[in-house]
XYZ file of N, CA and C in Angstrom:
252
model
N 0.851 -1.171 0.000
C 0.000 0.000 0.000
C 0.899 1.237 0.000
N 0.584 2.137 -0.863
C 1.400 3.339 -0.953
C 0.920 4.379 0.056
N 1.761 5.337 0.290
C 1.446 6.415 1.223
C 0.220 7.179 0.736
N 0.144 7.359 -0.570
C -0.977 8.095 -1.141
C -2.299 7.389 -0.823
N -2.351 6.081 -1.023
C -3.566 5.312 -0.734
C -3.870 5.301 0.762
N -2.817 5.219 1.563
C -3.004 5.227 3.015
C -3.724 6.499 3.457
N -3.220 7.657 3.017
C -3.840 8.916 3.402
C -5.229 9.078 2.788
N -5.395 8.595 1.562
C -6.699 8.659 0.906
C -7.736 7.886 1.729
N -7.381 6.680 2.157
C -8.276 5.867 2.975
C -8.500 6.491 4.356
N -7.428 7.036 4.921
C -7.538 7.644 6.247
C -8.481 8.839 6.218
N -8.347 9.691 5.225
C -9.226 10.862 5.131
C -10.670 10.460 4.829
N -10.864 9.420 4.019
C -12.214 8.939 3.754
C -12.846 8.411 5.047
N -12.061 7.676 5.835
C -12.565 7.163 7.102
C -12.918 8.305 8.067
N -12.060 9.325 8.097
C -12.338 10.471 8.967
C -13.609 11.186 8.527
N -13.811 11.295 7.211
C -15.006 11.955 6.690
C -16.260 11.181 7.083
N -16.229 9.863 6.945
C -17.369 9.025 7.319
C -17.627 9.100 8.826
N -16.555 9.094 9.585
C -16.692 9.192 11.038
C -17.293 10.537 11.444
N -16.871 11.601 10.802
C -17.401 12.926 11.103
C -18.889 13.004 10.763
N -19.284 12.408 9.633
C -20.703 12.393 9.258
C -21.522 11.620 10.294
N -21.011 10.473 10.723
C -21.722 9.668 11.715
C -21.833 10.416 13.043
N -20.754 11.064 13.455
C -20.769 11.824 14.702
C -21.747 12.997 14.612
N -21.823 13.610 13.432
C -22.765 14.713 13.230
C -24.205 14.229 13.393
N -24.504 13.043 12.862
C -25.850 12.478 13.018
C -26.158 12.228 14.500
N -25.180 11.714 15.223
C -25.353 11.470 16.662
C -25.592 12.789 17.389
N -24.790 13.793 17.070
C -24.944 15.101 17.705
C -26.316 15.702 17.418
N -26.780 15.575 16.168
C -28.103 16.098 15.813
C -29.199 15.380 16.596
N -29.083 14.056 16.716
C -30.081 13.288 17.456
C -30.068 13.663 18.934
N -28.885 13.808 19.531
C -28.785 14.196 20.940
C -29.338 15.598 21.167
N -29.083 16.504 20.241
C -29.603 17.863 20.364
C -31.126 17.855 20.284
N -31.675 17.091 19.352
C -33.130 17.013 19.211
C -33.757 16.404 20.466
N -33.103 15.404 21.041
C -33.619 14.787 22.264
C -33.595 15.776 23.420
N -32.514 16.506 23.570
C -32.415 17.506 24.646
C -33.455 18.606 24.455
N -33.667 19.003 23.217
C -34.660 20.035 22.921
C -36.068 19.540 23.274
N -36.374 18.288 22.916
C -37.687 17.720 23.215
C -37.897 17.575 24.715
N -36.868 17.132 25.434
C -36.972 16.997 26.886
C -37.187 18.360 27.542
N -36.478 19.362 27.067
C -36.631 20.703 27.608
C -38.042 21.216 27.365
N -38.562 20.975 26.180
C -39.927 21.401 25.857
C -40.946 20.680 26.743
N -40.709 19.372 26.980
C -41.616 18.606 27.829
C -41.607 19.143 29.261
N -40.428 19.461 29.774
C -40.336 20.021 31.120
C -41.061 21.363 31.199
N -40.909 22.167 30.164
C -41.580 23.467 30.138
C -43.092 23.277 30.149
N -43.588 22.382 29.308
C -45.026 22.151 29.229
C -45.569 21.589 30.542
N -44.804 20.704 31.179
C -45.225 20.153 32.468
C -45.290 21.256 33.526
N -44.283 22.105 33.561
C -44.260 23.195 34.539
C -45.411 24.160 34.283
N -45.667 24.440 33.022
C -46.761 25.334 32.661
C -48.103 24.720 33.065
N -48.239 23.405 32.852
C -49.486 22.723 33.203
C -49.685 22.699 34.718
N -48.609 22.541 35.461
C -48.717 22.477 36.917
C -49.011 23.830 37.540
N -48.816 24.896 36.791
C -49.096 26.213 37.339
C -50.594 26.517 37.331
N -51.358 25.736 36.578
C -52.806 25.933 36.573
C -53.385 25.390 37.873
N -54.294 26.110 38.498
C -54.846 25.680 39.791
C -55.518 24.313 39.748
N -56.260 24.022 38.671
C -56.947 22.729 38.623
C -55.958 21.567 38.517
N -54.860 21.788 37.814
C -53.849 20.738 37.710
C -53.167 20.528 39.059
N -52.916 21.622 39.768
C -52.280 21.518 41.084
C -53.194 20.778 42.062
N -54.482 21.115 42.031
C -55.431 20.450 42.919
C -55.516 18.957 42.605
N -55.519 18.629 41.332
C -55.588 17.218 40.922
C -54.358 16.463 41.411
N -53.173 17.058 41.225
C -51.938 16.416 41.663
C -51.925 16.221 43.180
N -52.373 17.242 43.916
C -52.411 17.126 45.367
C -53.399 16.055 45.811
N -54.541 15.960 45.126
C -55.522 14.943 45.474
C -54.968 13.550 45.203
N -54.245 13.388 44.110
C -53.624 12.100 43.802
C -52.609 11.728 44.878
N -51.833 12.699 45.334
C -50.862 12.431 46.394
C -51.566 12.035 47.682
N -52.654 12.733 48.017
C -53.400 12.380 49.234
C -54.010 10.988 49.119
N -54.554 10.657 47.950
C -55.131 9.334 47.755
C -54.076 8.238 47.916
N -52.897 8.496 47.386
C -51.803 7.534 47.512
C -51.398 7.362 48.971
N -51.308 8.464 49.702
C -50.932 8.391 51.112
C -51.991 7.661 51.929
N -53.258 7.890 51.627
C -54.334 7.193 52.338
C -54.274 5.705 52.052
N -54.031 5.353 50.797
C -53.935 3.938 50.417
C -52.785 3.263 51.171
N -51.627 3.924 51.214
C -50.476 3.365 51.926
C -50.768 3.222 53.419
N -51.442 4.209 53.990
C -51.778 4.153 55.411
C -52.742 2.993 55.684
N -53.722 2.800 54.815
C -54.661 1.694 54.988
C -53.958 0.338 54.883
N -52.986 0.240 53.979
C -52.213 -1.000 53.865
C -51.411 -1.248 55.141
N -50.839 -0.194 55.708
C -50.088 -0.350 56.952
C -51.014 -0.758 58.095
N -52.214 -0.182 58.128
C -53.183 -0.544 59.162
C -53.556 -2.019 59.038
N -53.821 -2.458 57.812
C -54.191 -3.862 57.584
C -53.058 -4.798 58.005
N -51.833 -4.433 57.693
C -50.692 -5.263 58.075
C -50.538 -5.306 59.593
N -50.750 -4.175 60.249
C -50.644 -4.124 61.714
C -51.741 -4.957 62.362
N -52.958 -4.862 61.836
C -54.060 -5.650 62.394
C -53.814 -7.148 62.208
N -53.224 -7.509 61.081
C -52.887 -8.915 60.848
C -51.867 -9.397 61.877
N -50.858 -8.556 62.131
C -49.857 -8.921 63.132
C -50.465 -9.032 64.531
N -51.407 -8.142 64.845
C -52.082 -8.169 66.147
C -52.859 -9.473 66.281
N -53.608 -9.831 65.239
C -54.403 -11.065 65.280
C -53.522 -12.307 65.402
N -52.394 -12.292 64.706
C -51.470 -13.424 64.790
C -50.888 -13.526 66.190
N -50.593 -12.388 66.799
C -50.022 -12.380 68.146
C -51.043 -12.863 69.172
N -52.315 -12.509 68.960
C -53.367 -12.935 69.894
C -53.639 -14.427 69.792
N -53.487 -14.995 68.621
C -53.793 -16.402 68.402
C -52.669 -17.328 68.842
N -51.545 -16.833 69.220
C -50.427 -17.675 69.648
C -50.570 -18.113 71.058
């Protein structure tokens, strides 16, 4: 292989690599842009009073459900302790 062919192949490989890296960079930029837009839309949606109330109600419902599960588990343990 001559020096001329070596450099010709090397530069072709660098060109292909640069094109591939550019595609990756474009995809990463588009993903970051979409994520940023999603965060903005979520923040904007949460600033509405009805959305905030809904989110708070969901959190309260979840906490009540967890508390009821803990109560049921405690009552089960109490019953098991009484039956021994």
